[in-house]
PDB file of C-alpha atoms and ligand atoms in Angstrom:
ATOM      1  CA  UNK A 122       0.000   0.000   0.000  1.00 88.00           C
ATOM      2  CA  UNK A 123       0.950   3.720  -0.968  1.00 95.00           C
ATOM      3  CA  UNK A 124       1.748   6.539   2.101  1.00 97.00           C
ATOM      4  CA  UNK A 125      -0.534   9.271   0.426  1.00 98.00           C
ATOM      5  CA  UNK A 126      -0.476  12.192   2.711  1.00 98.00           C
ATOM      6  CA  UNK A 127      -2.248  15.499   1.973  1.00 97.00           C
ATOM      7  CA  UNK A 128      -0.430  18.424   1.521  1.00 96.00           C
ATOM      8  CA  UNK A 129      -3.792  20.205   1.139  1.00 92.00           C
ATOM      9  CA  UNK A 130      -7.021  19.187   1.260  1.00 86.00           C
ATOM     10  CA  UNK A 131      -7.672  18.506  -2.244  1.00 83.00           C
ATOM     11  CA  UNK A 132      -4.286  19.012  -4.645  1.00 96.00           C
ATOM     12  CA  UNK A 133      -1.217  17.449  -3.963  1.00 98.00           C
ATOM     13  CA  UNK A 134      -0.644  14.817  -1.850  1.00 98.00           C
ATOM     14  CA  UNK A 135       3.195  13.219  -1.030  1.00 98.00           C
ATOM     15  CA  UNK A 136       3.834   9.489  -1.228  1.00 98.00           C
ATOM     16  CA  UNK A 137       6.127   7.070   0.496  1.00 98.00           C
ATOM     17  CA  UNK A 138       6.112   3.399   1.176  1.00 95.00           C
ATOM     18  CA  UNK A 139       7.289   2.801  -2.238  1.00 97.00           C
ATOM     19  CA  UNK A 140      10.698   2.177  -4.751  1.00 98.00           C
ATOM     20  CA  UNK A 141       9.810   3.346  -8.258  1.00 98.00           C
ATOM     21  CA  UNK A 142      13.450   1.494  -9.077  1.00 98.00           C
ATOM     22  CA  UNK A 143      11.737  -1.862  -8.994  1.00 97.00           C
ATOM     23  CA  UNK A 144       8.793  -2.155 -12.061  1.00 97.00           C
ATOM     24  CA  UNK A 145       5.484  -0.951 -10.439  1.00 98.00           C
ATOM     25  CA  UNK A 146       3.004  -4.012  -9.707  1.00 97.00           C
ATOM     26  CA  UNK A 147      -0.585  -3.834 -10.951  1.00 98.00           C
ATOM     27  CA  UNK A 148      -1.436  -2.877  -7.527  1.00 97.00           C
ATOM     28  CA  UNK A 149       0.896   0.077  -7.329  1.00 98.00           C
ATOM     29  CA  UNK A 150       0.343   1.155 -10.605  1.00 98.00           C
ATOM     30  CA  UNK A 151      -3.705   1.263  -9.815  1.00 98.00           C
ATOM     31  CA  UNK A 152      -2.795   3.554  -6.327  1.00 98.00           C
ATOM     32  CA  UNK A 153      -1.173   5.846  -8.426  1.00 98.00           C
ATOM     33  CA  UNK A 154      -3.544   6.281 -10.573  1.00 98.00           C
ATOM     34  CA  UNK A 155      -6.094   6.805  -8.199  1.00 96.00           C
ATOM     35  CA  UNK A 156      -4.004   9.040  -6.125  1.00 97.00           C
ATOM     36  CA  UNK A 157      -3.360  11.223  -9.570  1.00 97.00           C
ATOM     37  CA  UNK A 158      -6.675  11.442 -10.297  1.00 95.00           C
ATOM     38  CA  UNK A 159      -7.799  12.796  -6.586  1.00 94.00           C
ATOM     39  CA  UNK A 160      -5.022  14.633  -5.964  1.00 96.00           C
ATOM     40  CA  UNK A 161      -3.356  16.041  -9.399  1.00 97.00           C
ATOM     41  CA  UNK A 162      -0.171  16.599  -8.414  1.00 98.00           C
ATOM     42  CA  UNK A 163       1.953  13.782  -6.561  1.00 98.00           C
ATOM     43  CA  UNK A 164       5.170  14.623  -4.499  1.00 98.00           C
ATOM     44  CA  UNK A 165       7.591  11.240  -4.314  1.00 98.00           C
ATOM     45  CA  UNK A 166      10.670  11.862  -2.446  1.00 98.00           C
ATOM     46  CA  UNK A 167      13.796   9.469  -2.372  1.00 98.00           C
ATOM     47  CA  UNK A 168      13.312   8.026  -6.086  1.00 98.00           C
ATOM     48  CA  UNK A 169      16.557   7.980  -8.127  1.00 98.00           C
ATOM     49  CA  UNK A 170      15.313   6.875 -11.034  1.00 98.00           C
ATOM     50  CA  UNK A 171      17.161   5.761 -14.416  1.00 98.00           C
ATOM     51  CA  UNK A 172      15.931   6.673 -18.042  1.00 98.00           C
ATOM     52  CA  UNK A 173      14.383   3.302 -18.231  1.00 98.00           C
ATOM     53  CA  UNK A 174      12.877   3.133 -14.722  1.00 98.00           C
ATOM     54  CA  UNK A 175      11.061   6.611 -15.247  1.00 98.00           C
ATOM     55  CA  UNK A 176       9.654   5.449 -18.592  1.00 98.00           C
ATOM     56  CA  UNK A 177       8.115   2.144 -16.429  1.00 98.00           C
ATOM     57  CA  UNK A 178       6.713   4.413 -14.439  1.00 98.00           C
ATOM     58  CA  UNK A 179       4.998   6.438 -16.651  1.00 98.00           C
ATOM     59  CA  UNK A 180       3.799   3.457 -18.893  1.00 98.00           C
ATOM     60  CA  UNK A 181       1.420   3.094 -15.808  1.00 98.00           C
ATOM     61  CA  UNK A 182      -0.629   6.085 -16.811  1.00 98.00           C
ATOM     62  CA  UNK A 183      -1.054   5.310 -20.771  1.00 98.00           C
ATOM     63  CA  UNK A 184       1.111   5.629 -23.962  1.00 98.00           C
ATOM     64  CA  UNK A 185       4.485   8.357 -24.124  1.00 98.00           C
ATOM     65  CA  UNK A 186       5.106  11.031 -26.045  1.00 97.00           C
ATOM     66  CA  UNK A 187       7.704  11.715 -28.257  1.00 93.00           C
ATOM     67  CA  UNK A 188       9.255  14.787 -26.905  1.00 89.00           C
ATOM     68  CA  UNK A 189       8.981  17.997 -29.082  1.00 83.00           C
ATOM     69  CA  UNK A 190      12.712  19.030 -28.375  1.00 76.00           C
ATOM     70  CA  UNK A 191      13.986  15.671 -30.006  1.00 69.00           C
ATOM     71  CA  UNK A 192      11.864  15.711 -32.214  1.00 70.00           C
ATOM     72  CA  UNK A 193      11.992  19.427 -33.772  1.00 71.00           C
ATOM     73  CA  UNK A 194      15.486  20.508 -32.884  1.00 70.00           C
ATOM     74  CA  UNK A 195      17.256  17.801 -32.009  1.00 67.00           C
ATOM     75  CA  UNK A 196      16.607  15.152 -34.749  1.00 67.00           C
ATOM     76  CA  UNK A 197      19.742  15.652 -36.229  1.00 74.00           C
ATOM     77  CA  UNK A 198      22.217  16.461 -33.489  1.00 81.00           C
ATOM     78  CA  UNK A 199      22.917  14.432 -30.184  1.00 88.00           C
ATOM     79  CA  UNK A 200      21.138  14.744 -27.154  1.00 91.00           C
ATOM     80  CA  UNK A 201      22.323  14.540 -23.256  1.00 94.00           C
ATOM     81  CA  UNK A 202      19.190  11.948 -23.164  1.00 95.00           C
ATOM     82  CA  UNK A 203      19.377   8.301 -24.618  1.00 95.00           C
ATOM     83  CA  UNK A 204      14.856   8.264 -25.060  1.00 95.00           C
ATOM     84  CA  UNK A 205      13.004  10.141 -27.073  1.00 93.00           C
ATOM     85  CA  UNK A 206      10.624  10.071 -24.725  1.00 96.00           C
ATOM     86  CA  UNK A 207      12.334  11.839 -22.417  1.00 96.00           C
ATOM     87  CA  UNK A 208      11.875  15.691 -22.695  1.00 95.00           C
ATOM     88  CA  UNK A 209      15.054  17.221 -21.770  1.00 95.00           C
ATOM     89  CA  UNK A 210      14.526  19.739 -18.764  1.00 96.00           C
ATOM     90  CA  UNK A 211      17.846  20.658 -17.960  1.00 96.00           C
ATOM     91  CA  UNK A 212      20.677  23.703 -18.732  1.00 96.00           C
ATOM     92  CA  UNK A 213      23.062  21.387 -20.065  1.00 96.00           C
ATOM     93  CA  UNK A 214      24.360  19.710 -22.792  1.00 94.00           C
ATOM     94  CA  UNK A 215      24.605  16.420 -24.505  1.00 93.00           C
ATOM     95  CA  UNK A 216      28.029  16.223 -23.171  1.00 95.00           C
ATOM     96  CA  UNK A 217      26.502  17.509 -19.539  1.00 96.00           C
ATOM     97  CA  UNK A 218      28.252  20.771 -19.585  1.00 97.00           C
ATOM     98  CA  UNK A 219      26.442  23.897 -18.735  1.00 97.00           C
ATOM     99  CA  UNK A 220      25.157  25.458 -21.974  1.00 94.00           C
ATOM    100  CA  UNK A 221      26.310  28.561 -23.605  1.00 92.00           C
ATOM    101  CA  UNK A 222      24.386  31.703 -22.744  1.00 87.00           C
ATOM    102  CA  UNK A 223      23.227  32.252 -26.719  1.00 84.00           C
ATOM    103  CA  UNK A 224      22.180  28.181 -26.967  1.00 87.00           C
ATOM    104  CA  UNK A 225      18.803  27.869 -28.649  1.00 83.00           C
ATOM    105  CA  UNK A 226      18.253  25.368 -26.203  1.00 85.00           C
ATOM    106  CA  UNK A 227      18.193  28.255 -22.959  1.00 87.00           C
ATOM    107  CA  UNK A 228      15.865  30.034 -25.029  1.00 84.00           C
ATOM    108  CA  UNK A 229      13.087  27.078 -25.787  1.00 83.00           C
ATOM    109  CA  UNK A 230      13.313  26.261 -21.908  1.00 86.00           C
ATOM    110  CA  UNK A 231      12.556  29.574 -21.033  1.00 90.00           C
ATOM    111  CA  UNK A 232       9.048  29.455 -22.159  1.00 91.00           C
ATOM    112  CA  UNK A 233       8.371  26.746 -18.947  1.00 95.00           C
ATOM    113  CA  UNK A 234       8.649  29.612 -16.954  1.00 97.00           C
ATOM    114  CA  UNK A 235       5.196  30.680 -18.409  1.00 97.00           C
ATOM    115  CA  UNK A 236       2.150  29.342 -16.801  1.00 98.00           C
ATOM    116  CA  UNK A 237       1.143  26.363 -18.796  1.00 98.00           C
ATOM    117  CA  UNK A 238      -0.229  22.511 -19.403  1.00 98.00           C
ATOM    118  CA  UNK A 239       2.236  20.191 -21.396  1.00 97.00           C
ATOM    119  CA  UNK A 240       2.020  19.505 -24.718  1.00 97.00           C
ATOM    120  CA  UNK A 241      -1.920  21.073 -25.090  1.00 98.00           C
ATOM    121  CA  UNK A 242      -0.548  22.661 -28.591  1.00 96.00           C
ATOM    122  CA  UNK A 243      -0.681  18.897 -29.961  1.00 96.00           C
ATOM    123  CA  UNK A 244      -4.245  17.286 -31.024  1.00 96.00           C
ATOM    124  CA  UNK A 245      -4.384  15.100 -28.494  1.00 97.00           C
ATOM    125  CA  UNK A 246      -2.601  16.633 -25.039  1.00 98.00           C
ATOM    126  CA  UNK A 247      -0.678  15.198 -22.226  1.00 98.00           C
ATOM    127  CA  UNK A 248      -2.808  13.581 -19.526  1.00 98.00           C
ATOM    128  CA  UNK A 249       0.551  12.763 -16.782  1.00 98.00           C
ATOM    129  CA  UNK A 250       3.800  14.417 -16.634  1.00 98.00           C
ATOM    130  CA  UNK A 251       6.765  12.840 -14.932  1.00 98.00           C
ATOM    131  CA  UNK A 252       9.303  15.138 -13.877  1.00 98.00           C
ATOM    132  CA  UNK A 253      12.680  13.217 -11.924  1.00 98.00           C
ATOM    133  CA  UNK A 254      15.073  15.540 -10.985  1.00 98.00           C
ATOM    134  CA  UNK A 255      18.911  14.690 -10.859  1.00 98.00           C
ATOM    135  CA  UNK A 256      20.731  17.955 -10.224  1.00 98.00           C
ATOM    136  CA  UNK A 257      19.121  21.218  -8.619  1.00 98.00           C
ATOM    137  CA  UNK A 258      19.391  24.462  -7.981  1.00 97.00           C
ATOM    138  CA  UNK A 259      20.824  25.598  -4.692  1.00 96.00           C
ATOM    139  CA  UNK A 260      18.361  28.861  -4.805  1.00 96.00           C
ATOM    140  CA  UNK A 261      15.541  29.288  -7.060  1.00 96.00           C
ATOM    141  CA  UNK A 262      14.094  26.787  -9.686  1.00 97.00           C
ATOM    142  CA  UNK A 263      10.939  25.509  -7.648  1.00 98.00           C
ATOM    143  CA  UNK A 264       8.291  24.835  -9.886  1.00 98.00           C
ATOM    144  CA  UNK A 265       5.039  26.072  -9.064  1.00 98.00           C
ATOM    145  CA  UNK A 266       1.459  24.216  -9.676  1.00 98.00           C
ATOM    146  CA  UNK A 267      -2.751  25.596  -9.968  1.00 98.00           C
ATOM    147  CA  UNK A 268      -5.279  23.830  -9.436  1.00 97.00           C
ATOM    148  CA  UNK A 269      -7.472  24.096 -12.351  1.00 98.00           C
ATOM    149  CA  UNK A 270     -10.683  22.336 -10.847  1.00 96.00           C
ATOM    150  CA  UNK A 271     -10.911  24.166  -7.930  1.00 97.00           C
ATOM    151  CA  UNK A 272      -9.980  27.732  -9.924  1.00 98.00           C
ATOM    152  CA  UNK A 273     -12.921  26.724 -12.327  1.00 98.00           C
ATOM    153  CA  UNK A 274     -15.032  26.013  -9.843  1.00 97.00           C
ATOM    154  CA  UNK A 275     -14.855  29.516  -8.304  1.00 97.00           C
ATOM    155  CA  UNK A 276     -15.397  31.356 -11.296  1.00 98.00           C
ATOM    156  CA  UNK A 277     -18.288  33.834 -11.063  1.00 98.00           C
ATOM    157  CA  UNK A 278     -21.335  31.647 -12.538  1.00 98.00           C
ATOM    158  CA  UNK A 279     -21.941  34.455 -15.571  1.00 98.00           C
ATOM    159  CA  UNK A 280     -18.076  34.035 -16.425  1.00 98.00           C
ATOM    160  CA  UNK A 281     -18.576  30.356 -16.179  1.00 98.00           C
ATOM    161  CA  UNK A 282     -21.397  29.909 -18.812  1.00 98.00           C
ATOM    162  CA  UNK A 283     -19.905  32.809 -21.053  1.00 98.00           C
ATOM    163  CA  UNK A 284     -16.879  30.742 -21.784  1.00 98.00           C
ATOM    164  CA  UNK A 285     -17.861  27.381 -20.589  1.00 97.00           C
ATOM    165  CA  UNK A 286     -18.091  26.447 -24.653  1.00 97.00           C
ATOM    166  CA  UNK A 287     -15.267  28.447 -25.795  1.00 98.00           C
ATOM    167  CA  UNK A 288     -12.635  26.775 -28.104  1.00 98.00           C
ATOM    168  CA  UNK A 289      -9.175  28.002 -27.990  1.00 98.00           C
ATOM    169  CA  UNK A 290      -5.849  28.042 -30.357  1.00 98.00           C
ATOM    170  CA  UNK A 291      -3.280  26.388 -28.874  1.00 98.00           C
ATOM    171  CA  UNK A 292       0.484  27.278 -30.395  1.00 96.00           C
ATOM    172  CA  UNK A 293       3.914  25.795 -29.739  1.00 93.00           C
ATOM    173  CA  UNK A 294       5.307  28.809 -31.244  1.00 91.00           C
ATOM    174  CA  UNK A 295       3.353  31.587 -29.500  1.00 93.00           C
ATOM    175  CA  UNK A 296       4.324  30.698 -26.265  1.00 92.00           C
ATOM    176  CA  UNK A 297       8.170  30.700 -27.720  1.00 88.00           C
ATOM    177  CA  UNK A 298       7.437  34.168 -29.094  1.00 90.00           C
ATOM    178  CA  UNK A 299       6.646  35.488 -25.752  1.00 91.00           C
ATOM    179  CA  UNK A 300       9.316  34.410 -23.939  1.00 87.00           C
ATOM    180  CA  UNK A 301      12.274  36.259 -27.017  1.00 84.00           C
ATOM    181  CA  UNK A 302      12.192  33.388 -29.598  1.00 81.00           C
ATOM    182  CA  UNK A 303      12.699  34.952 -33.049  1.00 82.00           C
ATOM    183  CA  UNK A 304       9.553  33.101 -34.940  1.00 82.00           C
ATOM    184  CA  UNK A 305      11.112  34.599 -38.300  1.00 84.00           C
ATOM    185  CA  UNK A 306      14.399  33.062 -37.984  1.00 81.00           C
ATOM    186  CA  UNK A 307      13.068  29.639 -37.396  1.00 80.00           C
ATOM    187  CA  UNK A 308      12.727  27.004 -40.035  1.00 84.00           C
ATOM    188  CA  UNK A 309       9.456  26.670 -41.910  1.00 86.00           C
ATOM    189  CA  UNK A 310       9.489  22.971 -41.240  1.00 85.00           C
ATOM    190  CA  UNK A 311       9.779  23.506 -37.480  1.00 84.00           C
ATOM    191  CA  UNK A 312       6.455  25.242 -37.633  1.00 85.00           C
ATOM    192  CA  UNK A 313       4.605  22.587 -40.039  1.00 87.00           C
ATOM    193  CA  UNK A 314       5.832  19.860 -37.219  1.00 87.00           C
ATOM    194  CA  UNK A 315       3.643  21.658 -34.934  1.00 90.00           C
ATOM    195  CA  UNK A 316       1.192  23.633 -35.797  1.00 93.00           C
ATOM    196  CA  UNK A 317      -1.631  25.343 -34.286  1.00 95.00           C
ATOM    197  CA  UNK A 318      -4.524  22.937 -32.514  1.00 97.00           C
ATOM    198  CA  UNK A 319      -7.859  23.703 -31.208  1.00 98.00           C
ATOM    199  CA  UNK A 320      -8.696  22.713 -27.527  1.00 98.00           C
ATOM    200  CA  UNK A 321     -11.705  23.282 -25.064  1.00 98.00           C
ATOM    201  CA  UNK A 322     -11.067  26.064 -22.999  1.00 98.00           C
ATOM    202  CA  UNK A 323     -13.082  24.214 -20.231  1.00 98.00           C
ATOM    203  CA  UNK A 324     -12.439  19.851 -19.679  1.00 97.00           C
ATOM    204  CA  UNK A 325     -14.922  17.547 -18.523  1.00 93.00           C
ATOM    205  CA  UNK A 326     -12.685  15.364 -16.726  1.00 88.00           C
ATOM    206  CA  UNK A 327     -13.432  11.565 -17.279  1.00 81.00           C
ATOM    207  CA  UNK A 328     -13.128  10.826 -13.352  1.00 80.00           C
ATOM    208  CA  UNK A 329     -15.181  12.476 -11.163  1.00 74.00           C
ATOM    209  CA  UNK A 330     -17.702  14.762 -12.729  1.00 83.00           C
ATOM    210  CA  UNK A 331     -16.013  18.157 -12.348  1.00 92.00           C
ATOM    211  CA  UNK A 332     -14.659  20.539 -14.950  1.00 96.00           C
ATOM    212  CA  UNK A 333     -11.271  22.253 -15.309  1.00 97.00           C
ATOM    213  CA  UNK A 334     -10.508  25.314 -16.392  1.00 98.00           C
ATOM    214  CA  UNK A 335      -7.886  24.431 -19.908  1.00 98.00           C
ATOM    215  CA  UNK A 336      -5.858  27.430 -19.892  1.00 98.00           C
ATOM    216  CA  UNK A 337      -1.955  27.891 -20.914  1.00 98.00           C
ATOM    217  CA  UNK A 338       0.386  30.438 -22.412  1.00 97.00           C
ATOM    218  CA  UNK A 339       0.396  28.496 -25.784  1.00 97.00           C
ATOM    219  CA  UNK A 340      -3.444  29.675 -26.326  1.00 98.00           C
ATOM    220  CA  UNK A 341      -2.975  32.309 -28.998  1.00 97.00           C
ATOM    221  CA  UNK A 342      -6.265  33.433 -29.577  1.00 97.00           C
ATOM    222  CA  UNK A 343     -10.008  32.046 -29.121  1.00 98.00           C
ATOM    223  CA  UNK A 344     -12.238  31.253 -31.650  1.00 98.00           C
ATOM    224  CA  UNK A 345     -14.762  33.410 -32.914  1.00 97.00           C
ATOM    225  CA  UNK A 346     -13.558  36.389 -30.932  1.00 98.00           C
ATOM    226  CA  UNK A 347     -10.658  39.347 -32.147  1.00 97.00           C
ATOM    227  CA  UNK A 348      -7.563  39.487 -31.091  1.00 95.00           C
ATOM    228  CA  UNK A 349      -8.720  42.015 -28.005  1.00 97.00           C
ATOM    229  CA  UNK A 350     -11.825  40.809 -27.030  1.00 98.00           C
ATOM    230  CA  UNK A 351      -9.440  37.427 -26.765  1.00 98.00           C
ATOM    231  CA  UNK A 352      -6.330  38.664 -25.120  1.00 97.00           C
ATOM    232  CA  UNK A 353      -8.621  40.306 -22.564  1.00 98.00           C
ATOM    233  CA  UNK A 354     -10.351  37.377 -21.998  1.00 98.00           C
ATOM    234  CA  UNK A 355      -7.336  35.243 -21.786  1.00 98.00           C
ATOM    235  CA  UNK A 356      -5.001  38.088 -19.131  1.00 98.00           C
ATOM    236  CA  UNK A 357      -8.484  38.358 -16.982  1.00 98.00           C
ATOM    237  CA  UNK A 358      -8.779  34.192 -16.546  1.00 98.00           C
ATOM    238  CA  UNK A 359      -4.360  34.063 -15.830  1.00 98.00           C
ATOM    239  CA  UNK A 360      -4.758  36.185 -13.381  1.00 98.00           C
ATOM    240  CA  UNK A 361      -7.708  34.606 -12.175  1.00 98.00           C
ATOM    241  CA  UNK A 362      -6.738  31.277 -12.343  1.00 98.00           C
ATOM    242  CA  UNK A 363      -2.718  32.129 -10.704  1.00 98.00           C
ATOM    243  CA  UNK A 364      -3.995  33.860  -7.131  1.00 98.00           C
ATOM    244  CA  UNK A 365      -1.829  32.738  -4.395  1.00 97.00           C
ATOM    245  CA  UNK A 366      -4.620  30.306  -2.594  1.00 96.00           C
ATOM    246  CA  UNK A 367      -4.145  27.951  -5.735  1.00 97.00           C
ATOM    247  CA  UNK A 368      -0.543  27.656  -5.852  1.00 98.00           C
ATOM    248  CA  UNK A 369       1.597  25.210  -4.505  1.00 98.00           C
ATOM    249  CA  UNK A 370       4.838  25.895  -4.978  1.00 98.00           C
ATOM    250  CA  UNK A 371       7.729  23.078  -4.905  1.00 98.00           C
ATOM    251  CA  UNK A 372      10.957  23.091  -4.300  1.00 98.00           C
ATOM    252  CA  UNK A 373      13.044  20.426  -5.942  1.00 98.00           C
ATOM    253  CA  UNK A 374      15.275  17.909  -4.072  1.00 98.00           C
ATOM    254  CA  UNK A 375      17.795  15.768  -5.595  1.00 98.00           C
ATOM    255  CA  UNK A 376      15.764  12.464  -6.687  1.00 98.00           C
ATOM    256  CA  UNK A 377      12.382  13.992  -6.020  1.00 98.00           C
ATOM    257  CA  UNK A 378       9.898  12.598  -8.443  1.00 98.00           C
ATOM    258  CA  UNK A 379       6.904  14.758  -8.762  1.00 99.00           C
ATOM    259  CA  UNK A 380       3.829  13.528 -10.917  1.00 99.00           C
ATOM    260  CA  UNK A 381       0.752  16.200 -12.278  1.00 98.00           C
ATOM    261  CA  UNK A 382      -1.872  15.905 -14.384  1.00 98.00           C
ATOM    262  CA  UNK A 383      -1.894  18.316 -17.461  1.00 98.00           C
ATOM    263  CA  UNK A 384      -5.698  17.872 -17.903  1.00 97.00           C
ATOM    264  CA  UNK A 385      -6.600  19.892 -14.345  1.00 97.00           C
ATOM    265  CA  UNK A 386      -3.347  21.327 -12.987  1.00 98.00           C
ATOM    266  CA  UNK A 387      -1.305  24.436 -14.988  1.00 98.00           C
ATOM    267  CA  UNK A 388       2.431  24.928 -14.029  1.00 98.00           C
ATOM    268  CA  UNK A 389       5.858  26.965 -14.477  1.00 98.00           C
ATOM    269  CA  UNK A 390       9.255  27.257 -13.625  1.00 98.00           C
ATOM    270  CA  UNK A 391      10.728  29.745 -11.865  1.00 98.00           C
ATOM    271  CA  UNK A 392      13.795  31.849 -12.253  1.00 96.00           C
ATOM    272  CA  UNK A 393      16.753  30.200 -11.092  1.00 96.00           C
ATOM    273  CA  UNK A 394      20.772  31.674 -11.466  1.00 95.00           C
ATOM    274  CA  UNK A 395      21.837  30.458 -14.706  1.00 91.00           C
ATOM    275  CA  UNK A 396      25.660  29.420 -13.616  1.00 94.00           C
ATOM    276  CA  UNK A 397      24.118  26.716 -11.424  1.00 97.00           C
ATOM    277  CA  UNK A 398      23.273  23.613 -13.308  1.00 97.00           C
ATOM    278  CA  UNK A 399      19.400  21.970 -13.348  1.00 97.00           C
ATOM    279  CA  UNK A 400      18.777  18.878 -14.155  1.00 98.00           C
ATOM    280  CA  UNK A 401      15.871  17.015 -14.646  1.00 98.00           C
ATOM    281  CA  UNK A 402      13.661  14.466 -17.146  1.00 98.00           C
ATOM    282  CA  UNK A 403      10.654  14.660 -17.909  1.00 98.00           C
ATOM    283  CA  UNK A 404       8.209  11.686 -19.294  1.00 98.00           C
ATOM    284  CA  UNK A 405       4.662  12.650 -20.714  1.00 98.00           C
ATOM    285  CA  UNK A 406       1.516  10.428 -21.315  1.00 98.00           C
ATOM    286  CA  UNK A 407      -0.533  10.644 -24.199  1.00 98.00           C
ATOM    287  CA  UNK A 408      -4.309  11.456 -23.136  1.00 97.00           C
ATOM    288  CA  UNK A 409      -6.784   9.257 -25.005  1.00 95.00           C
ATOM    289  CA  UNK A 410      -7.631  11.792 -27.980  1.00 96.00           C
ATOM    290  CA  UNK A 411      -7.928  15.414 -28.810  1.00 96.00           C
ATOM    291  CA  UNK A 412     -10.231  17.209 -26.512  1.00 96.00           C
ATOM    292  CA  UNK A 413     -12.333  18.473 -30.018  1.00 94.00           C
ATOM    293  CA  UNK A 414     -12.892  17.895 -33.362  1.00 79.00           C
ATOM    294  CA  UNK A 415      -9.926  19.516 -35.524  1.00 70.00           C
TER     295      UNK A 415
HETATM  296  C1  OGA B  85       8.076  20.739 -17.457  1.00 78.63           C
HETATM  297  C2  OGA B  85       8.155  22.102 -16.906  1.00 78.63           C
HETATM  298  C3  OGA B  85       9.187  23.465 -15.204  1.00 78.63           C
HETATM  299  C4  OGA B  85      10.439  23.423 -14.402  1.00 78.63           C
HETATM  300  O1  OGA B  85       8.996  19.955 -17.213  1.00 78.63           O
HETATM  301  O2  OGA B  85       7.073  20.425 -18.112  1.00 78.63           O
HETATM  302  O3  OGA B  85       7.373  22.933 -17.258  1.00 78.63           O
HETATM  303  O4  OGA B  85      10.438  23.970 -13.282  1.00 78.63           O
HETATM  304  N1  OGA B  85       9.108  22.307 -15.997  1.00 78.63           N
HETATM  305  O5  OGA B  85      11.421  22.851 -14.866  1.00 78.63           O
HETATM  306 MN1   MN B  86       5.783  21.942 -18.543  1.00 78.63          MN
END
């Protein structure tokens, strides 16, 4: 049996009792998953996992990803990580030297410093994320987590049926744009391997008959409205949606092992000196199909 302790009532809990080195039994695997789907956001301590021992883990919680970095930038130059699975979270190189201050690489990373849910500019989304970290920060670099469900469900009830139907454009690039990526400079196959997707702005969640409010920094616009009336929209629900009360903020220990779910949690990074090295992985399940029709 899984230690599953609160951290608050209803978002994040922190587990023990448990090796994630050894292949998770059925029985584990179904405790997670229950735990992930009451809780969202899963704090495991004390797991210093391999490449291959994350990706068993995360094969608990459905199919993986290919990870955008290998597969847009990377595909023809070596990376610091052996799967392609494994999104590369990290200020280092394939050698595992600190990267240059002009690296592409810094810049792309940057935009997880922007609130956001993984991977919602692809047709279908992430459900899980597994993040495993192997090297922090001594200061800075916590990673911070909202709770979508409970954000949603104190919405004002007029806001709530104005955009409970609202479809939004979801765009790998936008979200680079805002954080100093040069989208001219790019090339114009990067963009055609990832171009813009539609996604509810609100989720029905499968478990549990709540809703979620869908929101990230990679929405560019929403459907049917002008660029204001959408940008509006979309800085009034942020700010909403990123008060203090539903935050939890974490703050990364060597072989921590933190678990979230994309479809009712948002997240970001946070600033962190540059000259320290970071170091994490990061595996991400495939949620069972777009969220609308294309
Ligand atoms: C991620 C992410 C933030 C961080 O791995 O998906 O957004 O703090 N990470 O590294
Ligand atoms: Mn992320």
């Amino acid at each position: 049996m899984l230690e599953v302790t609160p951290v608050r009532e209803d978002f994040v809990a922190e587990i023990a009792g448990v090796d994630l080195c050894a292949p998770p039994t059925p029985e584990i695997a179904r405790e997670l998953r229950a735990a992930l789907d009451q809780y969202a956001v899963l704090v495991i301590p004390s797991q210093p996992l391999n490449e291959a021992q994350q990706l068993k883990v995360a094969e608990v919680f459905g199919p993986l990803e290919v990870s955008v970095g290998a597969s847009i930038y990377n595909a023809k130059r070596p990376r610091r990580l052996d799967h392609a699975q494994l999104s590369d979270i990290s200020n280092l190189d394939e050698s595992g030297k600190l990267l240059e201050p002009g690296d592409i690489r810094r810049l792309i990373n940057l935009s997880n410093q922007l609130w956001h849910t993984d991977s919602s500019f692809k047709k279908t989304p992430a459900s899980a994320s597994l993040l495993s970290a192997q090297e922090v920060a001594p200061v800075g670099g916590a990673t911070e987590f909202a709770d979508m469900r409970t954000v949603w469900d104190t919405l004002d009830p007029a806001l709530q049926s104005r955009i409970g139907d609202l479809i939004a454009v979801h765009d790998y690039f936008y979200s680079r744009s805002l954080t100093g990526f040069d989208l001219d400079g790019i090339p114009p196959e990067w963009r055609e391997m990832q171009p813009p997707v539609k996604q509810v702005l609100v989720r029905t969640l499968p478990h549990g008959n709540r809703r979620s409010l869908y929101l990230a920094s990679h929405i560019r616009s929403i459907e049917g409205m002008d660029d204001e009336e959408s940008k509006a929209l979309l800085d009034e629900l942020m700010a909403l949606a990123t008060q203090q009360q539903f935050i939890y903020r974490h703050r990364w220990r060597v072989g921590d092992l933190v678990i979230w779910d994309n479809r009712t949690t948002m997240h970001r990074g946070t600033k962190f000196d540059e000259k320290y090295r970071r170091a994490m992985r990061r595996a991400t399940v495939q949620d069972t199909g777009p969220t609308v029709l294309q």
